[in-house]
Amino acid sequence: MNGKNDDIDVKKNIEQEIQLEKIAKIVEDNIHFVDDDMPAYDGYDVPEIEEDVHIKESVYINEGNRKDISPKQKKESNKEKKVESDKEVSSTEQTVINKVEKEPYYLKEVIGGEVLKRRYTTVELIMGIAVVSIICSSGIGVLGELPDFLAFSKWNGISFGDLGLPLFLASVCFMIPTEVELDVKKKKSFKEICIKKVKVGIILFVIGVLINLIGAWNFNSFRIMGILQMIAVVYMVGSLLYVLFRRFNFKLFVIAVFLTAIGLAGLAGYYFASVNFGDTAKSCLAYFVDSKVMPGHIGDFERYGIMSTVSALCGGCLAMAAGSFLCNRRVENRDKSNKILIMGMFFVIIALLMERNCPYNASVMSPSFVMVVLGGYCVVFAALFVVFDLNRSKISHIVSRPFVVMGASPVFVVGINEFLKNTLFKVNVYSVARGCGLRLDEWLVVDVLSAVFGSRSRMIGFLVIYILLIFVLMLYLYSKKIYIRFK
């Protein structure tokens, strides 16, 4: 009996050792730490010239059989192979050039441009829509005459005006994995990438603070947070988080799982923490935190406050998880689109389940609102990606171009709008129609545009003219290939 028990114990020990070896192998395959530079991940979607496998194999077999060749003959043979290889490469390059010259102008930027710097049309299209939404709901003109679907929701609910900033943040975070992989391809170190992301975040945050200071110049009561500040924090922290995971050379699937877990855990924490607070502007968790952290620097309610930024950052983690699928060259583009679609549908289902106890609220960036917007973004991206990136045509090029122009330099457009709102539009002008002083933007609507559009449509006319003026500026910059982006 003792002998049998010993055999059983030995077998168990062997099985445990085998299991430990398997676990160690899995860990070794999924994580690798490098002290000096970022590891060169092999999964980025960069088209490369594929070698002819059959030719390579035949050369290998012939060389293996020719053992009696002298060193001199081998040297001459290698020279001949090098010349033939150069001819093949030059022939391939000429074929690519001829293909580019024959392609329509709206496809040249995809084939003939530098692939590592090409941006997805779908991302810029959605970014352009987000910028238009931000402009419409930014508080310019006569607010009382702004249509409800363009303005912010009064509290709970979703309108077109509520979607601007969340879609903007989703687009920015969606492209963070691609940006980091481009930096890795350029052989930039971990330190260089981190410094670049922190620099962008600090500069953008400072610009937002300075814009808020203009016209107020009261350091005890000016608004610390704002739309540019929220974008800066989400972009900087989200980028550093992705770079940290990338530092360990996790595989894309592992990075996506970690980011999804962080995003869902953060939103769940926000959801449970807000249960003990009310559902009004003065009783919600967001107001409580902002009033404690930034006393004297918020008015009745801070729309871009601390808790809203934390919730937006959690949504950014989920957007980065979805965007990481674009960086895997071992997966076909249509499969990438399908994975993003499935992920978006998963987010939408969670949002629908949460909505009953956690209403959609853009003012506080409620978890359900973040989930439904992000899920909708992924679903829309997957659909538009097929039309505007995979099956590009002249019609899709014409349709997408106006929004792409606005989305090519989105931060610049938002910054210009915030600057005008806090400077030029605050100039006081006497209104003959109302017999009192009005802000310049209000005066333009009430006294100037009323005669052209009438009292009902004058606010819509003001927004259309204002957006067209910005579009003309951006079209000029776009034609000159001047892009003001996160760098």
Coordinates of C-alpha atoms in Angstrom, one line a residue:
M1 CA 0.0 0.0 0.0
N2 CA 2.8 2.4 0.9
G3 CA 4.4 1.8 -2.5
K4 CA 1.2 2.6 -4.3
N5 CA 0.7 5.8 -2.3
D6 CA 4.3 6.8 -3.1
D7 CA 3.6 6.3 -6.9
I8 CA 0.5 8.4 -6.7
D9 CA 2.4 11.2 -4.9
V10 CA 5.1 11.0 -7.5
K11 CA 2.6 11.2 -10.3
K12 CA 0.9 14.2 -8.6
N13 CA 4.2 16.0 -8.3
I14 CA 5.0 15.4 -11.9
E15 CA 1.6 16.7 -13.0
Q16 CA 2.0 19.8 -10.8
E17 CA 5.5 20.5 -12.3
I18 CA 4.1 20.2 -15.8
Q19 CA 1.3 22.6 -14.9
L20 CA 3.7 25.1 -13.5
E21 CA 5.9 24.8 -16.6
K22 CA 2.8 25.6 -18.8
I23 CA 1.9 28.6 -16.6
A24 CA 5.5 29.9 -16.7
K25 CA 5.5 29.5 -20.5
I26 CA 2.2 31.5 -20.8
V27 CA 3.6 34.2 -18.6
E28 CA 6.9 34.3 -20.6
D29 CA 5.0 34.6 -23.9
N30 CA 2.8 37.4 -22.7
I31 CA 5.2 39.6 -20.8
H32 CA 8.7 40.8 -21.5
F33 CA 10.3 43.7 -19.7
V34 CA 13.0 45.8 -21.4
D35 CA 15.1 48.3 -19.3
D36 CA 16.3 50.7 -22.0
D37 CA 13.9 51.2 -24.8
M38 CA 10.3 50.3 -25.8
P39 CA 10.2 46.8 -27.3
A40 CA 9.6 46.6 -31.0
Y41 CA 6.1 45.0 -31.1
D42 CA 5.5 43.0 -34.3
G43 CA 1.8 43.5 -34.5
Y44 CA 1.4 46.9 -36.0
D45 CA -0.6 47.1 -39.2
V46 CA 2.1 48.2 -41.6
P47 CA 2.0 46.8 -45.2
E48 CA 5.3 45.1 -46.1
I49 CA 6.6 43.6 -49.3
E50 CA 6.2 39.9 -49.0
E51 CA 9.0 37.6 -50.1
D52 CA 8.3 34.8 -52.6
V53 CA 8.3 31.8 -50.4
H54 CA 8.7 29.3 -53.2
I55 CA 11.8 31.1 -54.6
K56 CA 13.3 31.3 -51.1
E57 CA 12.8 27.6 -50.5
S58 CA 14.2 26.5 -53.9
V59 CA 17.3 28.6 -53.3
Y60 CA 17.8 27.0 -49.9
I61 CA 17.4 23.5 -51.3
N62 CA 19.8 24.1 -54.2
E63 CA 22.4 25.6 -51.8
G64 CA 22.1 22.5 -49.6
N65 CA 22.7 20.1 -52.5
R66 CA 25.7 22.0 -53.9
K67 CA 28.4 21.1 -51.3
D68 CA 31.2 20.8 -53.8
I69 CA 31.1 24.5 -54.8
S70 CA 34.3 26.4 -54.2
P71 CA 34.4 29.6 -52.0
K72 CA 35.1 31.7 -55.1
Q73 CA 32.1 30.3 -57.0
K74 CA 29.9 30.9 -53.9
K75 CA 31.0 34.5 -53.8
E76 CA 30.2 35.1 -57.5
S77 CA 26.8 33.4 -56.9
N78 CA 26.0 35.7 -54.0
K79 CA 26.9 38.7 -56.2
E80 CA 24.5 37.5 -58.9
K81 CA 21.7 36.9 -56.3
K82 CA 22.2 40.4 -54.9
V83 CA 22.0 42.0 -58.4
E84 CA 18.8 40.0 -59.2
S85 CA 17.3 41.0 -55.8
D86 CA 18.0 44.7 -56.5
K87 CA 16.3 44.3 -59.9
E88 CA 13.3 42.7 -58.3
V89 CA 13.0 45.5 -55.7
S90 CA 13.3 48.3 -58.3
S91 CA 10.8 46.5 -60.4
T92 CA 8.4 46.3 -57.4
E93 CA 8.9 50.0 -56.6
Q94 CA 8.2 50.9 -60.2
T95 CA 5.0 48.9 -60.1
V96 CA 3.9 50.7 -57.0
I97 CA 4.6 54.1 -58.5
N98 CA 2.7 53.2 -61.7
K99 CA -0.2 52.0 -59.6
V100 CA -0.2 55.3 -57.6
E101 CA -0.2 57.4 -60.8
K102 CA -3.2 55.5 -62.2
E103 CA -5.2 55.7 -59.0
P104 CA -7.9 58.4 -58.6
Y105 CA -6.9 61.4 -56.5
Y106 CA -9.0 60.4 -53.6
L107 CA -7.1 57.1 -53.2
K108 CA -3.6 58.4 -53.7
E109 CA -3.2 59.4 -50.0
V110 CA -3.8 55.8 -49.0
I111 CA -1.5 54.1 -51.5
G112 CA 1.1 56.7 -52.3
G113 CA 1.3 58.5 -49.0
E114 CA 3.6 57.5 -46.1
V115 CA 1.6 54.7 -44.6
L116 CA 2.9 55.2 -41.0
K117 CA 1.4 58.8 -41.0
R118 CA -1.9 58.0 -42.7
R119 CA -5.0 58.6 -40.5
Y120 CA -8.3 56.8 -40.8
T121 CA -10.9 58.7 -42.7
T122 CA -13.6 57.4 -40.4
V123 CA -11.9 58.7 -37.3
E124 CA -11.5 62.2 -38.7
L125 CA -15.1 62.1 -40.0
I126 CA -16.5 61.3 -36.6
M127 CA -14.1 63.9 -35.1
G128 CA -15.5 66.5 -37.4
I129 CA -19.1 65.7 -36.4
A130 CA -18.0 66.0 -32.7
V131 CA -16.4 69.4 -33.3
V132 CA -19.6 70.7 -35.0
S133 CA -21.6 69.5 -32.0
I134 CA -19.2 71.2 -29.5
I135 CA -19.4 74.5 -31.4
C136 CA -23.2 74.4 -31.5
S137 CA -23.5 73.7 -27.7
S138 CA -20.7 75.9 -26.6
G139 CA -23.0 78.7 -25.4
I140 CA -22.5 81.3 -28.1
G141 CA -25.4 83.3 -29.5
V142 CA -28.8 83.7 -27.9
L143 CA -29.1 80.5 -25.7
G144 CA -32.8 80.8 -25.3
E145 CA -33.4 80.5 -29.0
L146 CA -31.1 77.5 -29.5
P147 CA -33.1 74.4 -30.6
D148 CA -33.3 71.8 -27.9
F149 CA -31.6 69.1 -29.9
L150 CA -28.5 71.3 -30.4
A151 CA -28.3 72.5 -26.7
F152 CA -27.2 70.5 -23.7
S153 CA -29.9 68.5 -22.0
K154 CA -31.3 70.3 -19.0
W155 CA -30.3 67.4 -16.8
N156 CA -31.0 63.7 -17.7
G157 CA -31.3 62.7 -21.3
I158 CA -29.2 62.8 -24.5
S159 CA -29.2 65.4 -27.3
F160 CA -26.9 66.1 -30.2
G161 CA -25.2 68.9 -28.2
D162 CA -24.4 66.3 -25.4
L163 CA -22.5 64.1 -27.8
G164 CA -19.7 66.5 -28.9
L165 CA -17.2 66.1 -26.1
P166 CA -17.7 62.4 -25.5
L167 CA -17.3 61.6 -29.2
F168 CA -14.2 63.8 -29.3
L169 CA -12.6 62.0 -26.4
A170 CA -13.6 58.6 -27.8
S171 CA -11.9 59.5 -31.1
V172 CA -8.8 60.8 -29.4
C173 CA -8.4 57.8 -27.1
F174 CA -9.3 55.4 -29.9
M175 CA -6.2 56.5 -31.8
I176 CA -3.8 56.4 -28.8
P177 CA -2.7 52.8 -29.5
T178 CA -1.9 53.6 -33.1
E179 CA 0.1 56.8 -32.1
V180 CA 2.1 54.8 -29.5
E181 CA 2.9 52.0 -32.1
L182 CA 4.1 54.7 -34.6
D183 CA 6.5 56.0 -31.9
V184 CA 7.7 52.5 -31.3
K185 CA 8.3 52.0 -35.0
K186 CA 10.4 55.2 -35.0
K187 CA 12.6 53.6 -32.3
K188 CA 11.6 56.1 -29.6
S189 CA 12.3 55.1 -26.1
F190 CA 9.9 54.7 -23.2
K191 CA 11.1 57.9 -21.7
E192 CA 10.8 59.9 -24.9
I193 CA 7.2 58.8 -25.5
C194 CA 6.2 59.6 -21.9
I195 CA 7.8 63.0 -22.0
K196 CA 6.0 63.8 -25.3
K197 CA 2.6 62.8 -23.9
V198 CA 3.1 64.8 -20.7
K199 CA 4.2 67.8 -22.7
V200 CA 1.1 67.8 -24.9
G201 CA -1.2 67.4 -21.8
I202 CA 0.5 70.2 -19.9
I203 CA 0.4 72.6 -22.8
L204 CA -3.2 71.9 -23.6
F205 CA -4.2 72.3 -20.0
V206 CA -2.4 75.6 -19.6
I207 CA -4.0 77.0 -22.8
G208 CA -7.4 76.1 -21.4
V209 CA -6.7 77.8 -18.1
L210 CA -5.4 80.9 -19.8
I211 CA -8.5 81.1 -21.9
N212 CA -10.6 80.9 -18.8
L213 CA -8.6 83.7 -17.2
I214 CA -9.1 86.1 -20.1
G215 CA -11.7 88.6 -19.2
A216 CA -11.9 87.5 -15.5
W217 CA -8.3 87.9 -14.2
N218 CA -9.4 86.8 -10.7
F219 CA -7.2 84.0 -9.5
N220 CA -9.5 83.3 -6.6
S221 CA -12.6 82.6 -8.6
F222 CA -11.7 81.7 -12.3
R223 CA -12.7 78.4 -13.7
I224 CA -9.9 75.9 -13.4
M225 CA -11.5 73.1 -15.5
G226 CA -12.9 73.4 -19.0
I227 CA -13.3 71.5 -22.2
L228 CA -9.6 71.8 -23.2
Q229 CA -8.5 70.8 -19.7
M230 CA -10.6 67.7 -19.7
I231 CA -9.3 66.7 -23.1
A232 CA -5.7 67.3 -21.8
V233 CA -6.1 65.2 -18.7
V234 CA -7.8 62.3 -20.5
Y235 CA -5.3 62.2 -23.3
M236 CA -2.2 62.5 -21.1
V237 CA -3.2 59.9 -18.4
G238 CA -4.7 57.6 -21.0
S239 CA -1.6 57.7 -23.1
L240 CA 0.7 57.1 -20.1
L241 CA -1.4 54.1 -19.1
Y242 CA -1.2 52.5 -22.5
V243 CA 2.5 53.2 -22.7
L244 CA 3.0 51.6 -19.3
F245 CA 1.3 48.4 -20.5
R246 CA 3.3 48.6 -23.8
R247 CA 6.5 48.9 -21.8
F248 CA 6.0 45.3 -20.6
N249 CA 5.4 44.2 -24.2
F250 CA 2.0 42.7 -23.4
K251 CA 0.2 41.3 -26.4
L252 CA -2.7 43.4 -27.7
F253 CA -5.3 41.1 -26.4
V254 CA -3.9 41.3 -22.9
I255 CA -3.7 45.1 -23.1
A256 CA -7.3 45.3 -24.3
V257 CA -8.4 43.1 -21.4
F258 CA -6.6 45.2 -18.8
L259 CA -7.9 48.5 -20.2
T260 CA -11.4 47.1 -20.4
A261 CA -11.2 45.9 -16.8
I262 CA -9.9 49.3 -15.6
G263 CA -12.6 51.2 -17.5
L264 CA -15.5 49.0 -16.3
A265 CA -14.1 49.0 -12.7
G266 CA -13.9 52.8 -12.6
L267 CA -17.4 53.3 -14.0
A268 CA -18.8 50.7 -11.6
G269 CA -17.1 52.5 -8.7
Y270 CA -18.6 55.8 -9.8
Y271 CA -22.0 54.1 -10.2
F272 CA -22.0 52.7 -6.6
A273 CA -20.5 55.9 -5.1
S274 CA -23.2 58.1 -6.6
V275 CA -26.0 56.0 -5.1
N276 CA -25.7 57.8 -1.7
F277 CA -26.1 61.3 -3.4
G278 CA -29.0 63.0 -5.1
D279 CA -29.9 63.5 -8.7
T280 CA -29.8 67.3 -9.0
A281 CA -27.1 69.7 -9.8
K282 CA -26.6 70.7 -6.2
S283 CA -26.9 67.3 -4.6
C284 CA -25.0 65.0 -7.0
L285 CA -21.6 63.4 -6.3
A286 CA -19.9 65.5 -9.0
Y287 CA -20.9 68.8 -7.3
F288 CA -19.9 67.5 -3.9
V289 CA -16.4 66.5 -5.1
D290 CA -15.8 69.7 -7.1
S291 CA -17.0 72.0 -4.3
K292 CA -14.5 70.3 -1.9
V293 CA -11.5 70.1 -4.3
M294 CA -12.1 73.5 -6.1
P295 CA -13.9 75.7 -3.6
G296 CA -14.7 79.1 -5.1
H297 CA -13.7 78.1 -8.6
I298 CA -17.1 76.7 -9.7
G299 CA -20.4 78.4 -10.2
D300 CA -23.7 76.8 -9.7
F301 CA -22.3 73.6 -11.3
E302 CA -19.1 72.6 -13.1
R303 CA -19.9 70.6 -16.2
Y304 CA -16.2 69.7 -16.8
G305 CA -15.4 68.9 -13.1
I306 CA -13.2 66.3 -11.4
M307 CA -15.7 63.4 -11.3
S308 CA -16.7 64.1 -14.9
T309 CA -13.1 63.9 -15.9
V310 CA -12.5 60.6 -14.0
S311 CA -15.6 59.1 -15.7
A312 CA -14.4 60.4 -19.1
L313 CA -11.0 58.8 -18.4
C314 CA -12.6 55.4 -17.7
G315 CA -14.5 55.7 -21.0
G316 CA -11.1 56.6 -22.6
C317 CA -9.7 53.3 -21.4
L318 CA -12.5 51.4 -23.1
A319 CA -11.9 53.4 -26.3
M320 CA -8.2 52.5 -26.2
A321 CA -9.2 48.9 -25.7
A322 CA -11.3 49.0 -28.9
G323 CA -8.7 51.0 -30.8
S324 CA -6.0 48.5 -30.0
F325 CA -7.6 46.1 -32.4
L326 CA -6.5 48.3 -35.3
C327 CA -2.8 47.7 -34.5
N328 CA -2.8 44.0 -35.2
R329 CA -1.5 43.2 -38.7
R330 CA -2.2 39.5 -38.3
V331 CA -5.9 40.2 -38.5
E332 CA -7.8 41.3 -41.6
N333 CA -9.3 44.7 -41.6
R334 CA -12.8 43.4 -41.9
D335 CA -12.2 41.2 -38.8
K336 CA -10.9 44.2 -36.9
S337 CA -14.1 46.0 -37.8
N338 CA -16.2 43.1 -36.6
K339 CA -14.4 42.9 -33.3
I340 CA -14.9 46.6 -32.7
L341 CA -18.6 46.2 -33.6
I342 CA -19.0 43.3 -31.1
M343 CA -17.3 45.4 -28.4
G344 CA -19.6 48.3 -29.1
M345 CA -22.7 46.2 -28.9
F346 CA -21.5 44.8 -25.6
F347 CA -21.1 48.4 -24.2
V348 CA -24.5 49.4 -25.5
I349 CA -26.2 46.4 -23.8
I350 CA -24.5 47.3 -20.5
A351 CA -25.7 50.9 -20.8
L352 CA -29.2 49.9 -21.5
L353 CA -29.2 47.7 -18.4
M354 CA -27.8 50.5 -16.2
E355 CA -30.1 53.3 -17.5
R356 CA -33.0 52.4 -15.2
N357 CA -31.0 53.1 -12.0
C358 CA -28.4 55.4 -13.6
P359 CA -30.0 57.8 -16.1
Y360 CA -28.0 59.1 -19.1
N361 CA -26.5 62.4 -17.9
A362 CA -23.9 64.3 -19.9
S363 CA -23.4 67.0 -17.3
V364 CA -21.9 64.6 -14.8
M365 CA -20.7 62.0 -17.4
S366 CA -22.8 59.3 -15.7
P367 CA -21.5 55.7 -16.3
S368 CA -24.6 54.8 -18.4
F369 CA -24.0 57.9 -20.6
V370 CA -20.3 57.1 -21.1
M371 CA -21.1 53.5 -22.0
V372 CA -23.9 54.2 -24.4
V373 CA -21.9 56.9 -26.3
L374 CA -18.8 54.8 -26.4
G375 CA -20.8 51.7 -27.6
G376 CA -22.5 53.8 -30.2
Y377 CA -19.1 55.2 -31.3
C378 CA -17.7 51.7 -31.8
V379 CA -20.8 50.5 -33.7
V380 CA -20.8 53.6 -36.0
F381 CA -17.1 53.3 -36.5
A382 CA -17.4 49.7 -37.6
A383 CA -20.1 50.6 -40.1
L384 CA -18.4 53.7 -41.5
F385 CA -15.0 52.0 -41.6
V386 CA -16.2 49.7 -44.3
V387 CA -17.6 52.5 -46.4
F388 CA -14.9 55.2 -46.0
D389 CA -11.7 53.2 -45.4
L390 CA -12.1 49.7 -46.8
N391 CA -14.3 50.4 -49.9
R392 CA -13.4 54.0 -50.6
S393 CA -15.0 55.6 -53.7
K394 CA -15.4 59.0 -55.2
I395 CA -18.8 59.4 -53.6
S396 CA -17.6 58.5 -50.1
H397 CA -14.7 60.9 -50.6
I398 CA -17.0 63.8 -51.4
V399 CA -19.4 63.0 -48.6
S400 CA -16.7 62.7 -45.9
R401 CA -14.5 65.6 -47.0
P402 CA -16.3 68.5 -45.2
F403 CA -16.2 66.6 -41.9
V404 CA -12.6 65.4 -42.4
V405 CA -11.5 69.0 -43.0
M406 CA -13.1 70.0 -39.6
G407 CA -11.7 66.9 -37.9
A408 CA -8.2 67.1 -39.3
S409 CA -7.1 69.7 -36.6
P410 CA -9.9 69.2 -34.0
V411 CA -8.1 70.7 -31.0
F412 CA -7.3 73.8 -32.9
V413 CA -11.0 74.3 -33.9
V414 CA -12.2 73.8 -30.3
G415 CA -9.5 76.1 -29.0
I416 CA -10.4 78.8 -31.5
N417 CA -14.0 78.5 -30.5
E418 CA -13.2 78.8 -26.8
F419 CA -11.0 81.8 -27.4
L420 CA -13.6 83.7 -29.5
K421 CA -16.2 82.9 -26.9
N422 CA -14.1 84.3 -24.1
T423 CA -12.7 87.3 -25.9
L424 CA -14.4 88.7 -29.1
F425 CA -17.9 87.6 -28.2
K426 CA -17.8 89.2 -24.8
V427 CA -17.4 92.7 -26.3
N428 CA -20.5 94.7 -25.2
V429 CA -22.5 96.3 -28.1
Y430 CA -25.6 98.5 -27.8
S431 CA -28.7 96.7 -29.2
V432 CA -31.3 99.0 -30.8
A433 CA -33.9 96.1 -30.9
R434 CA -33.7 95.6 -27.1
G435 CA -32.5 99.0 -26.0
C436 CA -29.6 97.7 -23.9
G437 CA -26.1 96.4 -24.2
L438 CA -25.6 92.8 -25.5
R439 CA -22.6 90.6 -26.1
L440 CA -21.3 90.7 -29.6
D441 CA -22.6 87.3 -30.6
E442 CA -26.1 88.1 -29.1
W443 CA -26.1 91.4 -30.9
L444 CA -25.3 89.8 -34.2
V445 CA -28.3 87.4 -33.8
V446 CA -30.8 90.0 -32.5
D447 CA -29.9 93.1 -34.6
V448 CA -28.2 91.9 -37.7
L449 CA -29.5 88.4 -38.6
S450 CA -33.2 89.1 -37.7
A451 CA -33.7 91.0 -40.9
V452 CA -32.3 88.1 -43.0
F453 CA -33.6 85.0 -41.3
G454 CA -36.4 86.2 -39.1
S455 CA -36.9 85.8 -35.4
R456 CA -37.4 82.0 -35.6
S457 CA -34.4 81.0 -37.7
R458 CA -31.9 83.7 -36.8
M459 CA -30.0 81.5 -34.3
I460 CA -29.7 78.7 -36.8
G461 CA -28.5 81.2 -39.4
F462 CA -25.9 82.5 -36.9
L463 CA -24.5 79.0 -36.2
V464 CA -24.4 78.1 -39.9
I465 CA -22.5 81.3 -40.8
Y466 CA -20.2 80.8 -37.9
I467 CA -19.4 77.2 -38.7
L468 CA -18.9 78.1 -42.4
L469 CA -16.3 80.8 -41.5
I470 CA -14.4 78.3 -39.4
F471 CA -14.7 75.7 -42.2
V472 CA -13.2 78.1 -44.7
L473 CA -10.2 78.7 -42.4
M474 CA -9.7 74.9 -41.8
L475 CA -10.1 74.2 -45.6
Y476 CA -7.3 76.7 -46.3
L477 CA -5.1 75.0 -43.7
Y478 CA -6.1 71.5 -45.0
S479 CA -5.2 72.5 -48.6
K480 CA -1.8 73.7 -47.4
K481 CA -1.4 70.4 -45.5
I482 CA -1.1 72.2 -42.2
Y483 CA -2.5 69.9 -39.4
I484 CA -2.5 71.0 -35.8
R485 CA -2.8 67.8 -33.8
F486 CA -1.5 66.0 -30.7
K487 CA 2.3 65.7 -31.3

